[in-house]
Tab-separated table of C-alpha atoms in Angstrom:
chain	number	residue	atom	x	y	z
A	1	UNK	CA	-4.331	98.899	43.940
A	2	UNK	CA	-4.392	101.146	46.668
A	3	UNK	CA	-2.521	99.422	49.128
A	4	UNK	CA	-3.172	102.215	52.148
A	5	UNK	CA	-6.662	101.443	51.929
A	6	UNK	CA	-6.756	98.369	51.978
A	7	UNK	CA	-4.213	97.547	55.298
A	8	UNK	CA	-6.845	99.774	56.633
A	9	UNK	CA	-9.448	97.800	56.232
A	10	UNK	CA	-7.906	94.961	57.484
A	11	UNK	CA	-6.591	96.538	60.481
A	12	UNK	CA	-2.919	95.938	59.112
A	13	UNK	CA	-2.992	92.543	58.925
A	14	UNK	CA	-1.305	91.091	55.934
A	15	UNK	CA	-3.001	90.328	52.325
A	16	UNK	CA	-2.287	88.813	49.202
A	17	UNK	CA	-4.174	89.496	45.647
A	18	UNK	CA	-4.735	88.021	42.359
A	19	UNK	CA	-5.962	90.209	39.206
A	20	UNK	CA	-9.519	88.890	38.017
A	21	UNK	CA	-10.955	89.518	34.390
A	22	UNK	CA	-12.128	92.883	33.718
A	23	UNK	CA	-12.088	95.613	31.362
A	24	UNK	CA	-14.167	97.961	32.298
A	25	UNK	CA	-11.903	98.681	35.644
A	26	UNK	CA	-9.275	96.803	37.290
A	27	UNK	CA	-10.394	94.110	39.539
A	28	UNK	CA	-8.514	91.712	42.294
A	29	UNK	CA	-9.474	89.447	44.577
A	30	UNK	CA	-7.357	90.338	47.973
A	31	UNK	CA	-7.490	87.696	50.802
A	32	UNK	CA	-6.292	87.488	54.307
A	33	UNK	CA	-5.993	84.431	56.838
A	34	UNK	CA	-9.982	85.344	57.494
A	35	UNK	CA	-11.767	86.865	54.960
A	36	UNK	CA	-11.319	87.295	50.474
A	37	UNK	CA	-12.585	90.478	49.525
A	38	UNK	CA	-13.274	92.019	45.801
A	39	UNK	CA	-11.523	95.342	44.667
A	40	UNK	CA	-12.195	97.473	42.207
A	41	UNK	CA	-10.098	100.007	41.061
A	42	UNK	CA	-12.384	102.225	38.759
A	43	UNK	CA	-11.129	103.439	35.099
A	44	UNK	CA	-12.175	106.712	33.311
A	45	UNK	CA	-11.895	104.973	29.973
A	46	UNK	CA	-15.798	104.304	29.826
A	47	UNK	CA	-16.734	107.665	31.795
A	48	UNK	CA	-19.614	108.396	28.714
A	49	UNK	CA	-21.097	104.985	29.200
A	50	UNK	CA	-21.085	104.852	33.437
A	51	UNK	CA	-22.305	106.618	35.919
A	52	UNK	CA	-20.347	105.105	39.307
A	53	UNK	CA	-22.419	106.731	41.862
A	54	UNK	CA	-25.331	105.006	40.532
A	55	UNK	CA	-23.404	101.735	39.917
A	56	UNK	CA	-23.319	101.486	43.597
A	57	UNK	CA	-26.408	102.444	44.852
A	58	UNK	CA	-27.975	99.933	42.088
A	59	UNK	CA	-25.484	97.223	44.031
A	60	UNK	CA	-26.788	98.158	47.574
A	61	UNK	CA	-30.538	97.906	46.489
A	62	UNK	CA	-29.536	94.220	44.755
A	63	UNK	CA	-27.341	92.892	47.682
A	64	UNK	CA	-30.385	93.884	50.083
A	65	UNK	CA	-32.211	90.981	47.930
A	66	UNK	CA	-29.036	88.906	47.681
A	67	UNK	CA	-29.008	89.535	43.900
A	68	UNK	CA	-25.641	90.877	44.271
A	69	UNK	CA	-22.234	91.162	46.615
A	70	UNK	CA	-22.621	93.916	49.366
A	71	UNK	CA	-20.577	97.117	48.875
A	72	UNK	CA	-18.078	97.210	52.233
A	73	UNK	CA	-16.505	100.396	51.287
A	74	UNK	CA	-16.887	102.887	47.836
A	75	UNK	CA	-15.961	106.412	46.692
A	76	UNK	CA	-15.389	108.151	43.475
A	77	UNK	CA	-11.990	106.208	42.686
A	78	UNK	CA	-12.746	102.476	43.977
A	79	UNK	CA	-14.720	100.101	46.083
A	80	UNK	CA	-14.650	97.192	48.450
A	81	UNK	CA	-17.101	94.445	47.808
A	82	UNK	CA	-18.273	90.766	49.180
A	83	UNK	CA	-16.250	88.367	47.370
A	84	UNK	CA	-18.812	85.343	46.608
A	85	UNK	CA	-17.166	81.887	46.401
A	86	UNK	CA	-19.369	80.672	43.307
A	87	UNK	CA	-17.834	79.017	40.448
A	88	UNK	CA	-17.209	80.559	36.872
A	89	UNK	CA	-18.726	79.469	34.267
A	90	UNK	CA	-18.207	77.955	30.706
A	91	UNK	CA	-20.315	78.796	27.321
A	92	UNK	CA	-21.145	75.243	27.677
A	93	UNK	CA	-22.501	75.237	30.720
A	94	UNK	CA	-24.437	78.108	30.303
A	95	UNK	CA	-25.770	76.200	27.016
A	96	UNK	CA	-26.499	73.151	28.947
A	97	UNK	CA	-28.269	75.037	32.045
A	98	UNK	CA	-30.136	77.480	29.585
A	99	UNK	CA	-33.540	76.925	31.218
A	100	UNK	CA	-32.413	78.508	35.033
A	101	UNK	CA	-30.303	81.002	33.317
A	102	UNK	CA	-33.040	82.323	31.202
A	103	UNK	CA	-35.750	81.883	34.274
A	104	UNK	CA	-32.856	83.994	36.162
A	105	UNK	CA	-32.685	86.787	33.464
A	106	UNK	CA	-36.815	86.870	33.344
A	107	UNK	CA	-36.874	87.304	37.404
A	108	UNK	CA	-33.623	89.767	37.402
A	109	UNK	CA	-35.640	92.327	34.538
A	110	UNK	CA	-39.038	92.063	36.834
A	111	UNK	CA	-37.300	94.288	39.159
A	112	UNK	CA	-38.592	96.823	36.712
A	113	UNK	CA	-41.647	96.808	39.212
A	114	UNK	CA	-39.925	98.505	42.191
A	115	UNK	CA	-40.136	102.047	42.782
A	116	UNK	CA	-36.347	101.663	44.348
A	117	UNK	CA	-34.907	100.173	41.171
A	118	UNK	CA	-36.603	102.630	38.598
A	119	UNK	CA	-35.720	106.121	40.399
A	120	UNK	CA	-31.960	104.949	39.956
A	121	UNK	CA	-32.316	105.798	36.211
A	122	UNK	CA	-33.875	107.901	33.156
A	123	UNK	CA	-33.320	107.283	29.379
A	124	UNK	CA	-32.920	103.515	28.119
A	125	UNK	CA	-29.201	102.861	28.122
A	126	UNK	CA	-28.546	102.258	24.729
A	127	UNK	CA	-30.143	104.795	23.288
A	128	UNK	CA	-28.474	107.424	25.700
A	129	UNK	CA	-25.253	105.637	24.994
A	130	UNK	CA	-25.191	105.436	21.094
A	131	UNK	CA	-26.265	109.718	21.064
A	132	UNK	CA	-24.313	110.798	22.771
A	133	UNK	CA	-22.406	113.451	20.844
A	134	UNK	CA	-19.069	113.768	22.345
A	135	UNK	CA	-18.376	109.788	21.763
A	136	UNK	CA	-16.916	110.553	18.170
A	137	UNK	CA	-14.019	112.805	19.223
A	138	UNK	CA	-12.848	110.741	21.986
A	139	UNK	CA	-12.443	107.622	20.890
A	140	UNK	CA	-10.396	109.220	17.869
A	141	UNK	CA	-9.117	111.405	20.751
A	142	UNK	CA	-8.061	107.783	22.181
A	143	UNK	CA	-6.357	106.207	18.781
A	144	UNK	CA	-4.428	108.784	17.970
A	145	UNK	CA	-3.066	109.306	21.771
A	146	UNK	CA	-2.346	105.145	21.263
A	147	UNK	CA	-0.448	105.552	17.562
A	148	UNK	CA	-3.290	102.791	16.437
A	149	UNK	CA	-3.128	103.859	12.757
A	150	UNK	CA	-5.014	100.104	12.457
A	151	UNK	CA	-8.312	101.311	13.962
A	152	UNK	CA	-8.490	104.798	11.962
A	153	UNK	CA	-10.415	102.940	9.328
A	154	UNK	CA	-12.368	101.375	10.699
A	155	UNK	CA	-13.648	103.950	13.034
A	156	UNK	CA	-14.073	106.202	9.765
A	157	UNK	CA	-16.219	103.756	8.731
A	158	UNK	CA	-18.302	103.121	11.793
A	159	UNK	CA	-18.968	106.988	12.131
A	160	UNK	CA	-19.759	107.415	7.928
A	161	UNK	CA	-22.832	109.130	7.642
A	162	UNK	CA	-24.495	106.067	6.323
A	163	UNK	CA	-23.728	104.098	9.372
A	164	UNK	CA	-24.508	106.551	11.744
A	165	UNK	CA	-28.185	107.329	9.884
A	166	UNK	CA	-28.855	103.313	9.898
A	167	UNK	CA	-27.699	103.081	13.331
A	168	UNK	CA	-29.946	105.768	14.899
A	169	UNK	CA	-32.654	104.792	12.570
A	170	UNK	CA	-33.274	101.947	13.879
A	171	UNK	CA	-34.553	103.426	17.256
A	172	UNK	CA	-37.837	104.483	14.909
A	173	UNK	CA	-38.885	100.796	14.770
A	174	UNK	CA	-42.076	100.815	16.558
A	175	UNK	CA	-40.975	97.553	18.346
A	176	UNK	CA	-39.134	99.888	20.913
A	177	UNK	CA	-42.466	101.634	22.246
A	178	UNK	CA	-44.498	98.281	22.425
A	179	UNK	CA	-42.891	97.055	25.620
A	180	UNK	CA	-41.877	98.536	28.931
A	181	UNK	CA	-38.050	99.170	29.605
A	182	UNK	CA	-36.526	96.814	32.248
A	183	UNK	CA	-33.400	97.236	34.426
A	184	UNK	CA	-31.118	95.170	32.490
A	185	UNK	CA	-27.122	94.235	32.953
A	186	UNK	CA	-26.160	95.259	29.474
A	187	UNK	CA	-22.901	93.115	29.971
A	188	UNK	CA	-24.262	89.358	29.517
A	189	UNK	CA	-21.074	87.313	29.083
A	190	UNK	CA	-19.740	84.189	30.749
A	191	UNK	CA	-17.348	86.436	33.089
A	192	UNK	CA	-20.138	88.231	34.862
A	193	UNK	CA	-22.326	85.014	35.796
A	194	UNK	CA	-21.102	83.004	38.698
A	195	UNK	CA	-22.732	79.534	39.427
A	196	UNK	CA	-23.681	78.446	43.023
A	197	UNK	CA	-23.456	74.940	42.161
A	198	UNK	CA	-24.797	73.096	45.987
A	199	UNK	CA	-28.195	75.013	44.707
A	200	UNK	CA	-27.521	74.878	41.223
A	201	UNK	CA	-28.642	78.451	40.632
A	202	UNK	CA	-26.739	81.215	38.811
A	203	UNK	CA	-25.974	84.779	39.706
A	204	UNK	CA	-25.114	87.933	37.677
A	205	UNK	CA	-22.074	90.578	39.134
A	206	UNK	CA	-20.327	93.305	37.308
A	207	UNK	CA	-23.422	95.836	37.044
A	208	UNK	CA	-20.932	98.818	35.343
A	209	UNK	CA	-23.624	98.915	32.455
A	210	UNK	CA	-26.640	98.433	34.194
A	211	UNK	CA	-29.734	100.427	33.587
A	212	UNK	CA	-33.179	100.933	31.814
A	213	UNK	CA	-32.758	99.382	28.540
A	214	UNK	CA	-34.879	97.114	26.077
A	215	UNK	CA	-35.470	93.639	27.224
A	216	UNK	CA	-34.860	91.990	23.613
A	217	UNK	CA	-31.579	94.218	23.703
A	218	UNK	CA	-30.543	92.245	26.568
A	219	UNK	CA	-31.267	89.174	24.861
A	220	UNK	CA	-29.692	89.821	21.474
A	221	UNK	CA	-26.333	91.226	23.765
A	222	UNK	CA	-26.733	87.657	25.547
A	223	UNK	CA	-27.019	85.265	22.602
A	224	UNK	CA	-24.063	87.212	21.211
A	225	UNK	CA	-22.220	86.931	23.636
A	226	UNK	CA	-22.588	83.355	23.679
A	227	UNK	CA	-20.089	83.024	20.892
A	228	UNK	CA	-17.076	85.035	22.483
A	229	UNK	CA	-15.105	82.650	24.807
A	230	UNK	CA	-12.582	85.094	27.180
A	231	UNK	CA	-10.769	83.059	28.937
A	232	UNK	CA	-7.797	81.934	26.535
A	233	UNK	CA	-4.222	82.756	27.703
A	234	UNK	CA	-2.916	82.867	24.412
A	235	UNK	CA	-3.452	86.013	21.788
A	236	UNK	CA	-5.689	87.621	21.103
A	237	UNK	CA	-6.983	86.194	24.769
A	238	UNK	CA	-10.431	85.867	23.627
A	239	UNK	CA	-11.785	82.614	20.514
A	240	UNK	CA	-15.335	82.829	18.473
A	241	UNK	CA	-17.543	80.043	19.417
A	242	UNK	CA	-20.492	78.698	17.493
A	243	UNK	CA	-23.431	79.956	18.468
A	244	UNK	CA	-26.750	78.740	19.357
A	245	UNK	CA	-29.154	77.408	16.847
A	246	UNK	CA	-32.262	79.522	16.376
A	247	UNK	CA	-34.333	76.708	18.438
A	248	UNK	CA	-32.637	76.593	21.380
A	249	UNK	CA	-32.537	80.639	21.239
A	250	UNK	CA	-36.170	80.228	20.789
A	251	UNK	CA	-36.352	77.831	23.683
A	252	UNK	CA	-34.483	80.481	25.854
A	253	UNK	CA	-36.422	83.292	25.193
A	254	UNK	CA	-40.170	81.262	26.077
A	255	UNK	CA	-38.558	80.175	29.085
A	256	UNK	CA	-37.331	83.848	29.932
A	257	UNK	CA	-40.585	85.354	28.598
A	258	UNK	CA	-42.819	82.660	31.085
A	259	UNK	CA	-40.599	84.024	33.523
A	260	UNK	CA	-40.777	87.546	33.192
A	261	UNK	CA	-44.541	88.044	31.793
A	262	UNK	CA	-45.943	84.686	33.184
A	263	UNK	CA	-47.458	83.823	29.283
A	264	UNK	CA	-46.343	81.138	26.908
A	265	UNK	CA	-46.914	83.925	24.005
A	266	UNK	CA	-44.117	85.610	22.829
A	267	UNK	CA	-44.865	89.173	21.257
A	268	UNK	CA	-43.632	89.750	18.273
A	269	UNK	CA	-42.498	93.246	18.938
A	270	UNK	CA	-39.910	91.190	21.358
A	271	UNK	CA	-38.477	88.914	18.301
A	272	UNK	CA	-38.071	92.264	16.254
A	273	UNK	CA	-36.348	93.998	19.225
A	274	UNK	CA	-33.800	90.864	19.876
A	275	UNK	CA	-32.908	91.512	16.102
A	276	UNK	CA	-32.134	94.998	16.013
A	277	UNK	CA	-30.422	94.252	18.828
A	278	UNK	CA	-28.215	92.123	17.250
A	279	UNK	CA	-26.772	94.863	15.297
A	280	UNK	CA	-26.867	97.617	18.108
A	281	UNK	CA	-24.822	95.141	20.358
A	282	UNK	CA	-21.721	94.548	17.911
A	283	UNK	CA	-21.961	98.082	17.164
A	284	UNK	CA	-21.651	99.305	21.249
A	285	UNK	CA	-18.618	96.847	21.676
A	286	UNK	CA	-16.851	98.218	18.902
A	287	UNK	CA	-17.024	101.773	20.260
A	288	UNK	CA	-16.036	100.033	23.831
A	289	UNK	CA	-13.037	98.277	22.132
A	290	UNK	CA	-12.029	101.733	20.506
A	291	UNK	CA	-11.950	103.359	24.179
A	292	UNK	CA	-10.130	100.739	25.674
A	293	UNK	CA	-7.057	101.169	23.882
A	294	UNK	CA	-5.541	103.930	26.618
A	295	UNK	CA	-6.146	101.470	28.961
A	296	UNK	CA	-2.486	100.365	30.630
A	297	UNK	CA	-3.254	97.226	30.911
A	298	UNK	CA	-5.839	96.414	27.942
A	299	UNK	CA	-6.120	91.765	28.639
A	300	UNK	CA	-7.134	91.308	25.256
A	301	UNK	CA	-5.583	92.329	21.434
A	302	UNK	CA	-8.326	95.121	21.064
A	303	UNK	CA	-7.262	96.233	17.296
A	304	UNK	CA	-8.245	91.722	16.293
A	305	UNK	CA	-11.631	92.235	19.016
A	306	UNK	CA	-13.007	95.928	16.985
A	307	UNK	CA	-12.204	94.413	13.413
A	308	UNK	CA	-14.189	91.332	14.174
A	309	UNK	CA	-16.989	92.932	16.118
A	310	UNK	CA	-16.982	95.217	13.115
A	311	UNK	CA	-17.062	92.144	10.670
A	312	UNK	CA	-20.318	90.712	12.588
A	313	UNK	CA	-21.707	94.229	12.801
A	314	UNK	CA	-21.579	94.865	8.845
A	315	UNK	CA	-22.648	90.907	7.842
A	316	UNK	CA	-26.069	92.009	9.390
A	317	UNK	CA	-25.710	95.231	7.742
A	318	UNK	CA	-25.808	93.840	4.579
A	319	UNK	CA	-28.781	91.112	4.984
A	320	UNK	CA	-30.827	94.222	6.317
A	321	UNK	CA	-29.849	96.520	3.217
């Protein structure tokens, strides 16, 4: 935390701060007698999946339609933000409130419709993400720097040639042309949705991931999601939930799609995109988990997260084969 920077901007008057959840950079909430900010310390451990520059100027375009904190301060090593008093939430109540959170998802991808939002980006995310061809060598650039002899295996077997022809493969399914891109999060979890609860309405933050991407990606990363629970203190830091039953996924996705398309008919091509997503999601946070090992400080056993993301990823695998 850059301590210099921060007595700055509170014209020297004394602060406190408390580390938040976060991989993807280091996070605190720093508070004075008048004001809580949020600071973010960024990471280079994710530098082929972010682009920080645009990160920002995505926040400044939300926070102008309070859809996100406003940036206070930013350059290429960290940022200042609004802190927002909301509450966390739990899988449960996420669960229990599914109806606004999938209206909220439905209005947050409509922003696909302004000329602000779509010059920000280019290529859908995942499909930028998963080809690019330097992401082999570093992340066994990363385990061997972080003597994780564990991971080699599994990493062998996540770039085999008959992983990496399914994988890519899949972005031939004709599902993926059928409907427009939307600006999505890419990073649904419980952590990155706060709940105001006087208006009971929810609200997304963390937007390190954001870009054009496949609505029924954002949904399968979402219902995914839904089973990991992060806030155990405990190893590995992290439980599996149960997830939700098909009907109330179904119920979620005809609220978001009434929502986002105004229709009460669900295309088909949507259903087939949430289910390759299914696979494409496990797959991205394995390759996340591998890069996060030369993190210092890592908040979760990362060799137990990749083994079991790569467990979910190859129990689709083999009902597709």
């Amino acid at each position: 935390m850059n301590q210099e920077l921060l007595l700055k901007f509170f014209n020297d008057e004394p602060f406190k701060s408390e580390r938040m959840c976060g991989l993807t950079n280091f996070v605190y909430k720093v508070s004075t007698t008048k004001q809580s900010v949020i600071y973010r310390r960024y990471t280079s451990t994710f530098r082929l999946f972010q682009n920080r520059e645009r990160e920002v100027r995505l926040q400044q375009e939300l926070a102008q339609l309070e859809l996100a904190p406003k940036v206070l301060y930013s350059d290429k090593f960290q940022r200042i933000e609004e802190y927002w008093p909301y509450s966390p939430v739990t899988l449960s109540e996420i669960k229990e409130d599914y109806i606004q959170v999938a209206r909220m998802l439905g209005s947050f991808h409509k922003l696909r419709n302004r000329n602000s939002f779509v010059e920000i980006f280019d290529t859908p995310s995942i499909y930028q993400w998963l080809h690019n061809v330097n992401l082999r060598d570093e992340i066994f650039d990363v385990i061997s720097d972080s003597n994780c002899q564990q991971l080699y295996q599994t990493f062998e077997q996540v770039f085999s040639d008959q992983n990496q022809t399914f994988i890519l493969g899949l972005f031939k399914d004709p599902c993926f042309s059928e409907l427009p891109l939307v600006i999505a999060h890419n990073d649904l979890n419980a952590t990155n949705l706060l709940k105001d609860k006087r208006l009971m309405k929810y609200h997304l933050i963390d937007f390190e991931f954001a870009g054009l991407n496949y609505p029924g990606y954002e949904l399968a990363n979402f219902f995914n999601e839904m089973e990991w629970d992060y806030t155990f203190s405990e190893p590995p830091y992290f439980k599996i939930k149960e997830g939700w039953q098909e009907d109330l996924k179904l119920n979620f996705i005809k609220e978001y799609w009434k929502e986002y398309a105004n229709s009460d008919e669900i295309p088909k091509s949507l259903l087939r995109q949430i289910e390759i997503g299914g696979i494409l999601q496990n797959y991205f946070w394995m390759l996340i988990g591998g890069l996060s090992m030369k993190q210092e400080q890592q908040g979760i056993d990362l060799v137990y997260y990749v083994n079991r993301r790569m467990m979910n990823f190859n129990k689709v695998l083999n009902l597709k084969q």
